[in-house]
Short mmCIF file of C-alpha atoms in Angstrom, two decimals:
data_model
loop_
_atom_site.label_atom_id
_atom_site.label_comp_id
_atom_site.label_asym_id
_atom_site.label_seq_id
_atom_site.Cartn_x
_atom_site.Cartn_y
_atom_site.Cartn_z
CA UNK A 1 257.70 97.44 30.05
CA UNK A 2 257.69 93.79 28.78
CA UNK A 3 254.18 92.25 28.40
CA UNK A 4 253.62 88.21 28.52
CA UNK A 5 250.52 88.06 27.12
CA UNK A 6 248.59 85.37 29.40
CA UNK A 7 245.68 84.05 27.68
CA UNK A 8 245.12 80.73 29.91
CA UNK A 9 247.34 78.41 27.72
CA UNK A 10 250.04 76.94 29.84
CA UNK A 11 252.56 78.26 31.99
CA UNK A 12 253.74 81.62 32.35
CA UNK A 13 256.23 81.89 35.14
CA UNK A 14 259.28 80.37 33.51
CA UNK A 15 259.34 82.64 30.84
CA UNK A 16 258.79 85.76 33.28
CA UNK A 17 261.34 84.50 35.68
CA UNK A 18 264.07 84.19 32.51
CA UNK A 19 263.24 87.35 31.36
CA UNK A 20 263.52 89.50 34.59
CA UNK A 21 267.17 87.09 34.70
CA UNK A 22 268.53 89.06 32.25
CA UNK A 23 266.91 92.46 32.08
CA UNK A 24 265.66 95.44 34.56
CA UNK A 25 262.79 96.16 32.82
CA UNK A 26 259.49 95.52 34.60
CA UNK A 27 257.70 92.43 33.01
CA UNK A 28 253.84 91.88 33.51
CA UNK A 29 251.85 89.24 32.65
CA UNK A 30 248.65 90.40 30.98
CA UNK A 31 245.35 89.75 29.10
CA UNK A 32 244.30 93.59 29.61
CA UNK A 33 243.98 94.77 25.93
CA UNK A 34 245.25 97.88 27.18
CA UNK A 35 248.12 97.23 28.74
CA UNK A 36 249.45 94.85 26.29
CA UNK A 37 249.19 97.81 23.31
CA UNK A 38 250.95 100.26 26.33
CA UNK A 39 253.66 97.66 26.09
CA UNK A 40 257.50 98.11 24.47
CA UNK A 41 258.14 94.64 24.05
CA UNK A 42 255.47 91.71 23.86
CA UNK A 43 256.03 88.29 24.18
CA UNK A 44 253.12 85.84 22.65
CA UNK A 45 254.16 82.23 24.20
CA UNK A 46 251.62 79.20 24.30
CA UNK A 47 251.44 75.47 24.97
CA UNK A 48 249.14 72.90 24.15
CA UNK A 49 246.39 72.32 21.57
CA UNK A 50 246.20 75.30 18.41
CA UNK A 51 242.56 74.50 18.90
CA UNK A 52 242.53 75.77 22.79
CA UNK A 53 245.14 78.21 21.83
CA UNK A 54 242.36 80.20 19.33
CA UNK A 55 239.60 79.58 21.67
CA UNK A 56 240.81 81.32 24.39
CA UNK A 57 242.42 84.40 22.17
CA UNK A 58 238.64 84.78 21.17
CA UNK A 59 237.34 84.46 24.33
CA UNK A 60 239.95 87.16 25.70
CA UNK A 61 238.99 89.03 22.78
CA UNK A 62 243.21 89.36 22.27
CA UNK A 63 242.86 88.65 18.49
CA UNK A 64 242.81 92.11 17.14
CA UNK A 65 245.15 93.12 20.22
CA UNK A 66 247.78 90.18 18.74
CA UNK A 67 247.37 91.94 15.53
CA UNK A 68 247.84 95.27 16.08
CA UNK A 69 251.22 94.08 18.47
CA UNK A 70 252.19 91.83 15.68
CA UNK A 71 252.48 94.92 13.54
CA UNK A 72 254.41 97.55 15.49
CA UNK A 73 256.56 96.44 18.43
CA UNK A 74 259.44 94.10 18.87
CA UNK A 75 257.44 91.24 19.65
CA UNK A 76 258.35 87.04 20.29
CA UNK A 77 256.36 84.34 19.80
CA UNK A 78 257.79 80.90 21.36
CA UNK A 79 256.71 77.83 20.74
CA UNK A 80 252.37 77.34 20.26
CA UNK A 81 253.14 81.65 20.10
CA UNK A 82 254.28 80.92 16.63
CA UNK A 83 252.76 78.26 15.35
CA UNK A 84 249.24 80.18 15.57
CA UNK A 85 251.03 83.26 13.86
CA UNK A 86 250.37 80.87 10.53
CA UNK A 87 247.34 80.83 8.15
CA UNK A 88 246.22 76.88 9.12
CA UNK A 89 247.42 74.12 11.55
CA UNK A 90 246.89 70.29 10.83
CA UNK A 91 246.25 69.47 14.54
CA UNK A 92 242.79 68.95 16.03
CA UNK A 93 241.76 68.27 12.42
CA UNK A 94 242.54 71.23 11.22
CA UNK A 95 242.05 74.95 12.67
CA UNK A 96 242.19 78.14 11.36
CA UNK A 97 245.18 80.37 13.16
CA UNK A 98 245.45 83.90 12.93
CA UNK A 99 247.37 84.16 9.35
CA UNK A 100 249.95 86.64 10.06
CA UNK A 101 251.70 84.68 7.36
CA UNK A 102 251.25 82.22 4.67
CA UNK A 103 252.04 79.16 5.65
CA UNK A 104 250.61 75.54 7.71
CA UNK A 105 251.44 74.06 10.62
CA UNK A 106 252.05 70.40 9.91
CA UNK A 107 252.53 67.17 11.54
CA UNK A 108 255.30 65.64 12.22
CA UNK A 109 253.95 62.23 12.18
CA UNK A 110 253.19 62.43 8.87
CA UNK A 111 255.83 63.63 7.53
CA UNK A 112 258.91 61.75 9.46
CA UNK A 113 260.13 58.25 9.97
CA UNK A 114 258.14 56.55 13.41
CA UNK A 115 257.45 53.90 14.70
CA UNK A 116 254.76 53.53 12.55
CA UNK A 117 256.25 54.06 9.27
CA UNK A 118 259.53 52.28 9.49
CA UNK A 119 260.56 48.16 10.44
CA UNK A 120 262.87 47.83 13.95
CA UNK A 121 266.04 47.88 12.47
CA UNK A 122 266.38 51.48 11.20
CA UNK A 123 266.31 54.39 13.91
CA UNK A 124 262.65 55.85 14.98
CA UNK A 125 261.72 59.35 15.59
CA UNK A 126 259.82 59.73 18.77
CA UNK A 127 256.98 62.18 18.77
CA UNK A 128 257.09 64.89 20.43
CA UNK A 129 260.33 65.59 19.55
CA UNK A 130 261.30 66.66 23.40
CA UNK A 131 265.10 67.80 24.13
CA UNK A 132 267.65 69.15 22.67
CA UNK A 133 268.26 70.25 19.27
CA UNK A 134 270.36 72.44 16.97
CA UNK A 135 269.64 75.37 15.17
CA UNK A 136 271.37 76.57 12.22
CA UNK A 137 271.10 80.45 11.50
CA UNK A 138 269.64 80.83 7.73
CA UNK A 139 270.96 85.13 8.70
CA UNK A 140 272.54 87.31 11.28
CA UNK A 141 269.50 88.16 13.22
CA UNK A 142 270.18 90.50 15.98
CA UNK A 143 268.46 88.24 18.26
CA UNK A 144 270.73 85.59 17.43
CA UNK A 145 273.74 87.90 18.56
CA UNK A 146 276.31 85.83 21.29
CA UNK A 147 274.96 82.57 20.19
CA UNK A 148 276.57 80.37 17.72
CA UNK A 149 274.81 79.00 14.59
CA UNK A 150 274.11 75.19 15.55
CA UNK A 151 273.84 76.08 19.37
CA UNK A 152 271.42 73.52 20.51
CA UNK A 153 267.98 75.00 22.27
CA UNK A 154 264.89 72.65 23.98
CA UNK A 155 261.99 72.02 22.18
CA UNK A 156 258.94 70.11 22.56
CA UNK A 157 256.94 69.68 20.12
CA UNK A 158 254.54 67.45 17.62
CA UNK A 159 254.20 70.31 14.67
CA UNK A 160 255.83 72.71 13.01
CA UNK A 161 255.69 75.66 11.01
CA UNK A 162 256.18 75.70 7.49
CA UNK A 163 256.25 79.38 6.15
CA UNK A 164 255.19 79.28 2.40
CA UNK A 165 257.55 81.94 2.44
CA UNK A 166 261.32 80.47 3.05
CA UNK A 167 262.69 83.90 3.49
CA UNK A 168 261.38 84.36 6.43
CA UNK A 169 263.36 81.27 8.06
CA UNK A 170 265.96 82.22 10.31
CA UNK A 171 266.43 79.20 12.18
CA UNK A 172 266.53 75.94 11.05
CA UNK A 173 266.18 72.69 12.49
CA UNK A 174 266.56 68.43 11.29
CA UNK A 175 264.28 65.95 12.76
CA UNK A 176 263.89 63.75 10.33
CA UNK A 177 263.47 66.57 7.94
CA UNK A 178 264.57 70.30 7.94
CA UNK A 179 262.26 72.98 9.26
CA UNK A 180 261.60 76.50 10.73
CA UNK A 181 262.71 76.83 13.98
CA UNK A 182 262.59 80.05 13.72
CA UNK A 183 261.12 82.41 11.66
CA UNK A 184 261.26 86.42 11.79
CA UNK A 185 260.32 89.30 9.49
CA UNK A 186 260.52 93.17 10.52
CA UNK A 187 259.59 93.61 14.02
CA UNK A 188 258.91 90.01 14.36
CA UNK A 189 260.80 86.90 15.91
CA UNK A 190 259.52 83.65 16.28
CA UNK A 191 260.80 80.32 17.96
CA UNK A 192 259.42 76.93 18.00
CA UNK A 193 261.77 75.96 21.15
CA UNK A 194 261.59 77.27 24.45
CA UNK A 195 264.35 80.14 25.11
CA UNK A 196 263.35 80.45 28.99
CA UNK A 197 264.56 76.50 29.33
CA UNK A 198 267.79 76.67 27.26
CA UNK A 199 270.10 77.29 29.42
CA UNK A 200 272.40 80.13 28.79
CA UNK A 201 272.13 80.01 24.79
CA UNK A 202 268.28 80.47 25.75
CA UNK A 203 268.91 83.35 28.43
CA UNK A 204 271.44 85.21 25.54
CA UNK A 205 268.00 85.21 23.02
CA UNK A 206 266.11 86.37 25.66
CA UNK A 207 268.13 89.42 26.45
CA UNK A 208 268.82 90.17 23.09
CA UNK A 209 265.28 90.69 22.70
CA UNK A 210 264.71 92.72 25.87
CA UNK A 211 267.63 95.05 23.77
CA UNK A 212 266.27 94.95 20.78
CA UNK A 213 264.46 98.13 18.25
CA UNK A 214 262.28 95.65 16.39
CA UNK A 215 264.47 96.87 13.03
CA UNK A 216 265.34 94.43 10.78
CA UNK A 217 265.92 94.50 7.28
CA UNK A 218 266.33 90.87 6.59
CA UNK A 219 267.07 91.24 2.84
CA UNK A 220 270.24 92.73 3.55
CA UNK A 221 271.53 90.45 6.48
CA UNK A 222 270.90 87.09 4.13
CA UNK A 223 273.75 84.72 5.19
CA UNK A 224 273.30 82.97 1.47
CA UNK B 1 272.65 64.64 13.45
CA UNK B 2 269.64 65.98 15.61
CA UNK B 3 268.01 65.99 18.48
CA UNK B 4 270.24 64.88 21.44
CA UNK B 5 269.81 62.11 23.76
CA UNK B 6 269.26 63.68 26.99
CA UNK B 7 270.98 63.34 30.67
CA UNK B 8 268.40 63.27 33.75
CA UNK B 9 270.42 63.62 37.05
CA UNK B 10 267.35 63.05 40.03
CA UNK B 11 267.65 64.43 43.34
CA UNK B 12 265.72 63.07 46.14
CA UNK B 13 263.79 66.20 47.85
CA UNK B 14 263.10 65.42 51.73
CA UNK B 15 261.30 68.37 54.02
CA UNK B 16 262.34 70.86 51.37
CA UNK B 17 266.40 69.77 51.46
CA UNK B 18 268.08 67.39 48.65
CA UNK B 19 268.95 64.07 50.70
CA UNK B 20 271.15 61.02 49.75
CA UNK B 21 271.05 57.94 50.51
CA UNK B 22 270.84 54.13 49.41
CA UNK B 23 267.60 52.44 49.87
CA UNK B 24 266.49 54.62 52.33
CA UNK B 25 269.35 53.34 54.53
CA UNK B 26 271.77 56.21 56.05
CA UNK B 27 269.81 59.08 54.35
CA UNK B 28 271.79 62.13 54.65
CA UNK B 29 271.28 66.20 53.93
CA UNK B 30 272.98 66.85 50.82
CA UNK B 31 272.32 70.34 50.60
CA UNK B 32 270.16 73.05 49.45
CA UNK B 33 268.44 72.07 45.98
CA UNK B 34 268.51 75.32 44.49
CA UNK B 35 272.43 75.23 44.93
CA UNK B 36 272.56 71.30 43.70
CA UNK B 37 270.41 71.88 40.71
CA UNK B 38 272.52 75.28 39.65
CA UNK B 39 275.47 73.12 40.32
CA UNK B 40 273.98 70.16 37.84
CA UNK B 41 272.85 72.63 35.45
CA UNK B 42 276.58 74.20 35.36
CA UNK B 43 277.72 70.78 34.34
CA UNK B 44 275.56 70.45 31.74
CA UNK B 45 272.82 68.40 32.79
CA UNK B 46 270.05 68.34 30.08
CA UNK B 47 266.94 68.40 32.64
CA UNK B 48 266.30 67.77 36.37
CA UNK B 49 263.81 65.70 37.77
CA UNK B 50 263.15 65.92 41.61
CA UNK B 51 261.16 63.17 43.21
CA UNK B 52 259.33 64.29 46.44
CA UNK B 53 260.37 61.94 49.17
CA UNK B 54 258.67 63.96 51.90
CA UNK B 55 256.75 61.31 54.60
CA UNK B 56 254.19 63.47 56.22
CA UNK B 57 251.60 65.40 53.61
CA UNK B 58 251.59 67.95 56.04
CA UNK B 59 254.91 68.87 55.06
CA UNK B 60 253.98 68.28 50.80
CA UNK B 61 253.68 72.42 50.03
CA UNK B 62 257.40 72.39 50.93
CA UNK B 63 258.29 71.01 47.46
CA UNK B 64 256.10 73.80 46.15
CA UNK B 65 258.47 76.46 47.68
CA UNK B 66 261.67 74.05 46.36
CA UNK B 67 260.07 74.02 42.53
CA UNK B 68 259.71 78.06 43.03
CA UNK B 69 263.29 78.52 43.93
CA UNK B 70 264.83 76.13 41.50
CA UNK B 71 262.57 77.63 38.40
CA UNK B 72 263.48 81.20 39.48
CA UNK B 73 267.44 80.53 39.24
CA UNK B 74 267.98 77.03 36.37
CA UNK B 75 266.73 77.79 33.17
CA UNK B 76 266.99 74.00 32.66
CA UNK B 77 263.14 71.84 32.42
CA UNK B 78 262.29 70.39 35.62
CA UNK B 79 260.23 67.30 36.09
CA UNK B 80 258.93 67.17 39.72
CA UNK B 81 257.23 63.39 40.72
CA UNK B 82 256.35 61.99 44.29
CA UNK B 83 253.28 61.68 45.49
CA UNK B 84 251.02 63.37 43.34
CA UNK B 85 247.31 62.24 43.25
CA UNK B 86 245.03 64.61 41.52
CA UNK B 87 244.72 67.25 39.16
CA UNK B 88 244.67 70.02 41.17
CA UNK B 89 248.74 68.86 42.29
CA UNK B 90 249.62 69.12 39.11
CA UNK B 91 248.33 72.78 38.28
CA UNK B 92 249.93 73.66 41.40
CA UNK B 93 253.33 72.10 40.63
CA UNK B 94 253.23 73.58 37.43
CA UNK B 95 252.17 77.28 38.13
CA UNK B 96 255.42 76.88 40.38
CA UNK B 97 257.28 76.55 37.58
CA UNK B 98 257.94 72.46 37.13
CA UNK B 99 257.60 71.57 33.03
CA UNK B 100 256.51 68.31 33.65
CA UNK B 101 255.40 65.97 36.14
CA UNK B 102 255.80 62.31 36.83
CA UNK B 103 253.08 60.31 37.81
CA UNK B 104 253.14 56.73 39.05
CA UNK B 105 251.10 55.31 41.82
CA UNK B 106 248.15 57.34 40.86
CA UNK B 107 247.91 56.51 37.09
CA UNK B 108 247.38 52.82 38.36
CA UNK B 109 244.50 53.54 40.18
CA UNK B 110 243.00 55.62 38.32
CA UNK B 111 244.36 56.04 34.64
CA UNK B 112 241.49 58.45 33.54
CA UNK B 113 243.71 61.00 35.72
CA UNK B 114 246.46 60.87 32.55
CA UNK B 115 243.49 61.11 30.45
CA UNK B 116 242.08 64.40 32.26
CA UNK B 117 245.65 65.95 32.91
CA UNK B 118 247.40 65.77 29.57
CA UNK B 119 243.70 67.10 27.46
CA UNK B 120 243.92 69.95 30.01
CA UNK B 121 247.36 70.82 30.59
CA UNK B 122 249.19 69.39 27.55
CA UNK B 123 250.86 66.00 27.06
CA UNK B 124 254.18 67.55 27.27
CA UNK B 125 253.80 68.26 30.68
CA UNK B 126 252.43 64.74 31.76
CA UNK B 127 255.38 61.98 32.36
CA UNK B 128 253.98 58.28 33.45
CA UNK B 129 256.60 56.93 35.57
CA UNK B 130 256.27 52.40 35.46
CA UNK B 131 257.98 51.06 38.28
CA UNK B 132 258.37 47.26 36.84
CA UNK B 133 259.59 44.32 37.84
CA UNK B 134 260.38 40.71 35.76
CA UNK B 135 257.51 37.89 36.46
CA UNK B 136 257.78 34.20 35.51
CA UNK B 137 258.14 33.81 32.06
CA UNK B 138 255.59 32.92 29.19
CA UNK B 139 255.17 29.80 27.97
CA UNK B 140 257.46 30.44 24.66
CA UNK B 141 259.93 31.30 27.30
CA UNK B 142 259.91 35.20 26.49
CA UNK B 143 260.50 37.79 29.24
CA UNK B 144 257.58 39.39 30.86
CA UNK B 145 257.31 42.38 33.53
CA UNK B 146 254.61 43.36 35.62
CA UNK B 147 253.68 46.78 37.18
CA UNK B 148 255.14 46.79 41.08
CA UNK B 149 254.20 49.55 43.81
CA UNK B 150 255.32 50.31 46.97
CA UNK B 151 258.86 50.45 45.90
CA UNK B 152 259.06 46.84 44.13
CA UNK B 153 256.69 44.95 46.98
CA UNK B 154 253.24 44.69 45.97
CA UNK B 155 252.43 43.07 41.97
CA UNK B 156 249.34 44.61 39.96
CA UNK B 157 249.50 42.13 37.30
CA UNK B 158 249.40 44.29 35.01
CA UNK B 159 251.42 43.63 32.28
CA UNK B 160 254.45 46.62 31.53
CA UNK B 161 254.19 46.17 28.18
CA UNK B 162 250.46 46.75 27.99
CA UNK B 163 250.73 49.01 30.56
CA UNK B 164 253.17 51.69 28.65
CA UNK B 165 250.52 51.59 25.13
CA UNK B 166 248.01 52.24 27.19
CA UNK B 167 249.50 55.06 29.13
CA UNK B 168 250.68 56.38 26.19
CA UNK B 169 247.17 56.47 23.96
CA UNK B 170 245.50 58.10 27.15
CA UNK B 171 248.00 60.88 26.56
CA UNK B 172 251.39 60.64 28.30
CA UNK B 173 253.99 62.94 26.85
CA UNK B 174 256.89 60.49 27.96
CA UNK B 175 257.35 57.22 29.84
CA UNK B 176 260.24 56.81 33.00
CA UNK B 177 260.60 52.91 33.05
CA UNK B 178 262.66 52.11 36.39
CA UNK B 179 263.28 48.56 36.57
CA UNK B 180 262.90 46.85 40.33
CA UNK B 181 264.86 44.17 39.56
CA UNK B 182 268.21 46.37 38.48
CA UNK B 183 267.15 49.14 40.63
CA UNK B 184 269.99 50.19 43.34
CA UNK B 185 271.99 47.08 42.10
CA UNK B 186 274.47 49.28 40.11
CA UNK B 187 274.47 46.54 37.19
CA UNK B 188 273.24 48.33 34.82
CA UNK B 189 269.81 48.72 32.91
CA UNK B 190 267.47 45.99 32.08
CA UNK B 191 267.75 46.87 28.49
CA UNK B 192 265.42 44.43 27.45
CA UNK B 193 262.58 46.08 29.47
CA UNK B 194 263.68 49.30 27.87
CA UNK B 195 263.95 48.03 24.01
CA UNK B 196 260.80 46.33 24.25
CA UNK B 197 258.78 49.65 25.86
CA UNK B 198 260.57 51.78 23.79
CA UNK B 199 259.61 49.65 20.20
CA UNK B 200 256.52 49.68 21.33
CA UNK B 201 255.19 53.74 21.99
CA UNK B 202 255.58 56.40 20.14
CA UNK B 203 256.82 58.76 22.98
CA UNK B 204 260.00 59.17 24.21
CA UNK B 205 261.59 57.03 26.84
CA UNK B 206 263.53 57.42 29.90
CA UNK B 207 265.63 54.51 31.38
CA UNK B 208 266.35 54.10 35.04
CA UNK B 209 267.32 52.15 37.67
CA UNK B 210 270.60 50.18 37.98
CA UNK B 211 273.07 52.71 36.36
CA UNK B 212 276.74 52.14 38.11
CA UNK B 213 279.28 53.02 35.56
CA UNK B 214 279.19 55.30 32.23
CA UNK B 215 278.99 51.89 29.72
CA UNK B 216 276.05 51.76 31.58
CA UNK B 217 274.56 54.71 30.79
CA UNK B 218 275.48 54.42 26.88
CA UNK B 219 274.51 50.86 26.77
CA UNK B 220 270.52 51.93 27.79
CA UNK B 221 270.46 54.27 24.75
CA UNK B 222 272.21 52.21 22.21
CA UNK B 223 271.32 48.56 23.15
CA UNK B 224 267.81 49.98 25.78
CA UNK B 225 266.76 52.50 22.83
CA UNK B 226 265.88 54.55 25.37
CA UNK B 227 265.78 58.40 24.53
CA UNK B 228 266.91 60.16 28.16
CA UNK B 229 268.76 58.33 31.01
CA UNK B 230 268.37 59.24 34.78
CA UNK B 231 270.48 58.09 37.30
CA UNK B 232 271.16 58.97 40.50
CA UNK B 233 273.82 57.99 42.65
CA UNK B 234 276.83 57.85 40.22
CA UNK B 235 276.43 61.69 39.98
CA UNK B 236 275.32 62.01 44.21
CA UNK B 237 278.60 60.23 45.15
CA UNK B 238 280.30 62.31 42.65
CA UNK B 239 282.13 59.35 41.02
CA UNK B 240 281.47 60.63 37.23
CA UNK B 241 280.63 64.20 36.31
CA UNK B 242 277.50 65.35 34.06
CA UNK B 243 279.80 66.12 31.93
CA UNK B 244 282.74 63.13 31.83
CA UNK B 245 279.22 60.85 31.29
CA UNK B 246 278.65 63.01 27.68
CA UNK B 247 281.84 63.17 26.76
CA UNK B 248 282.12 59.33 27.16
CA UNK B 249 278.44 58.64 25.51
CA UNK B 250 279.63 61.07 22.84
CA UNK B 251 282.91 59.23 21.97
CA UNK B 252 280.69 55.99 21.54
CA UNK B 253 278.28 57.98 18.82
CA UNK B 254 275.48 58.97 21.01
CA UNK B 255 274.26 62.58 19.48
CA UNK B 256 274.89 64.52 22.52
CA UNK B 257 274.87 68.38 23.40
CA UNK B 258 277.90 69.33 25.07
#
């Protein structure tokens, strides 16, 4: 059983549809604390504001639920899913995430060329950064199995994760600087982009994850 | 290298059944859009954006059913526009499984509805769609657009320029400037109207309206600025593929994922 944990933050269905694309297992989209620690495989996604995001796993009570996922089965976060996985986030003026690992979530507008920062003639970054981007494989993650390093996955987002430690980068991405696209650590994987709308690249992750143990020794898969 | 400018083919959706047509003259079924959008999707099209065309709002939970099918079968993002009014056709839309949805008619009469809808569902999700149209010029003899409904008839006054800052401070993820004046015409982009929107917002920025060839369609990002393009009928009429147009707006330097 694959559980989508559903805590009220954004839109469940494509992910759930994607998923039962490319596996037989049952998926079932769940806030019951029980059923989501009865689970094989969780999957922790999230849009909107990290503020809203933290509210409502407090109100759900899910925080200690998250935890005790985080720390035993194969389990993805996409998109706000890992961005709260870090200590801090720089949105809503700052909020406290669950600080599964070291690390902020920082703004791109502050930390890019915009509109703001730059005269007409030179190129602008756009924020959110919405469409298509590459990632580069920092190691030969078994979720990254079938997909090319530099395949190009859809994202859309305004902040991003910046692990204080850079071993656990995976994938890495440029806009207008280089960061974690995706970031994974024992039984953990990560990703700021959206698998479930990236096309067959995106499906590939996806069912890599429905087959995978959670093992990973990323030490002794470093590409560098 | 980076992020990729983007590729928008948009299907008219009529009573639940893609349609073609040119102006509204000679509409014709053009098949089933779960089959159309797989088809774009194959081709490498980088979203899809359906526009509800439906007449009767009887007949408006038929594009429900349409977003379910698509979503279930094109792991692509969908942007779903036409007719939507309130909140509550938005959360429906989107629990069908559209990523974002393009508002127009209702954002100019009553903007706090951008407002409410990105703060509760996300500005990611929330696309303004500026139908405008060029108005006598200003006195230093620069350009200037105004807002149009009712497909290009009826002038706010509002200004487009103003129009797309405002929009985007109240929240809008992204910004689908059609121009009237190009729109159908198969000229090309107004690529001034494009430029100037796109200089002046943060968000991204999709150009439409007047695409009839592929310089087209690399002109509106490298002259428009424009971040996506969406056309229609050259891919309808299938005079250029999805993916002949990438391959040609690749050759000219446009980042591109192919």
């Amino acid at each position: 059983m694959i559980v989508v944990v559903d805590y009220g933050m954004g839109n469940l269905r494509s992910v759930t549809k994607a998923l039962e694309h490319v596996s037989d297992e049952p998926v079932l989209v769940s806030r019951n604390a029980d059923e989501i620690l009865a689970a094989d495989r969780v999957v922790f996604p999230g849009q909107g504001a990290a503020r809203d995001c933290m509210k409502e796993l407090q109100k759900y009570q899910l925080v200690d639920v998250i935890r005790t996922a985080a720390a035993s089965k194969p389990f993805l976060g996409i998109c706000m899913g890992m961005q709260v996985l870090m200590q801090h986030s720089e949105e809503n003026e700052g909020i406290d995430c669950l600080g599964w690992y070291q690390g902020q979530v920082k703004a791109f507008k502050n930390n890019i060329p915009t509109q703001q920062t730059v005269n007409k003639q030179q190129s602008v970054l756009k924020i959110p950064q919405m469409g298509w981007n590459k990632i580069e494989h920092k190691n030969a993650h078994p979720l990254w199995q079938g997909i090319e390093s530099g395949s190009r996955f859809y994202f859309v987002h305004s902040y991003y994760v910046a692990p204080k430690d850079s071993a656990l980068i995976t994938g890495q991405t440029n806009y207008g600087i280089d960061y974690a696209s995706a970031i994974a650590k024992d039984n953990i994987f990560a990703i700021q982009a959206h698998p479930e709308k990236s096309a067959e690249d995106g499906l590939q992750l996806l069912k890599n994850f429905t087959q995978w143990d959670g093992q990973w020794d990323g030490a002794k898969e470093n590409i560098q | 290298m980076g992020l990729a400018k983007r590729i928008i083919p948009c299907l008219d959706v009529r009573n639940g059944r893609v349609v073609k047509g040119v102006n509204f003259v000679g509409i014709r079924d053009a098949g089933d859009p779960v089959e159309v959008a797989a088809r774009y999707n194959r081709e490498g099209a980088d979203e899809i954006t359906f526009l509800d065309i439906t007449a009767s709002s009887d007949d408006r939970d038929t594009i429900i059913h349409v977003v379910e099918a698509v979503a279930s079968q094109v792991f692509i993002p969908l942007t779903v526009g036409g007719g939507i009014r309130k909140v509550e056709d938005i959360r429906r839309l989107l629990n069908a499984g559209a990523d974002k949805i393009a508002i127009n008619t209702a954002a100019i009469f009553n903007p706090d509805l951008i407002k409410e809808a990105s703060d509760y569902f996300g500005s990611q999700c929330i696309v303004v769609a500026i139908d405008a149209k060029r108005v006598d010029n200003n006195a230093d003899d620069s350009p200037r657009w105004e807002i149009f409904t009712h497909g290009g008839r009826k002038s706010t006054g509002i200004d487009a320029i103003e129009w797309s800052k405002k929009m985007a401070d109240y929240g809008a993820g992204e910004l689908l400037v059609t121009s009237m004046d190009r729109d159908g015409t198969k000229i090309g982009f107004d690529l001034e109207l494009t430029r100037k929107i796109s200089e002046s917002v943060s968000i991204p920025i999709i150009a439409s309206g007047g695409v009839g060839n592929l310089q087209h369609m690399a002109e509106g990002v490298l002259a428009g600025k424009a971040d996506a393009v969406l056309a229609a009928s050259i891919f309808h009429f299938s005079e250029y593929t999805i993916g002949e147009t990438k391959q040609y707006m690749a050759d000219q330097g446009i980042e591109m994922r192919l």
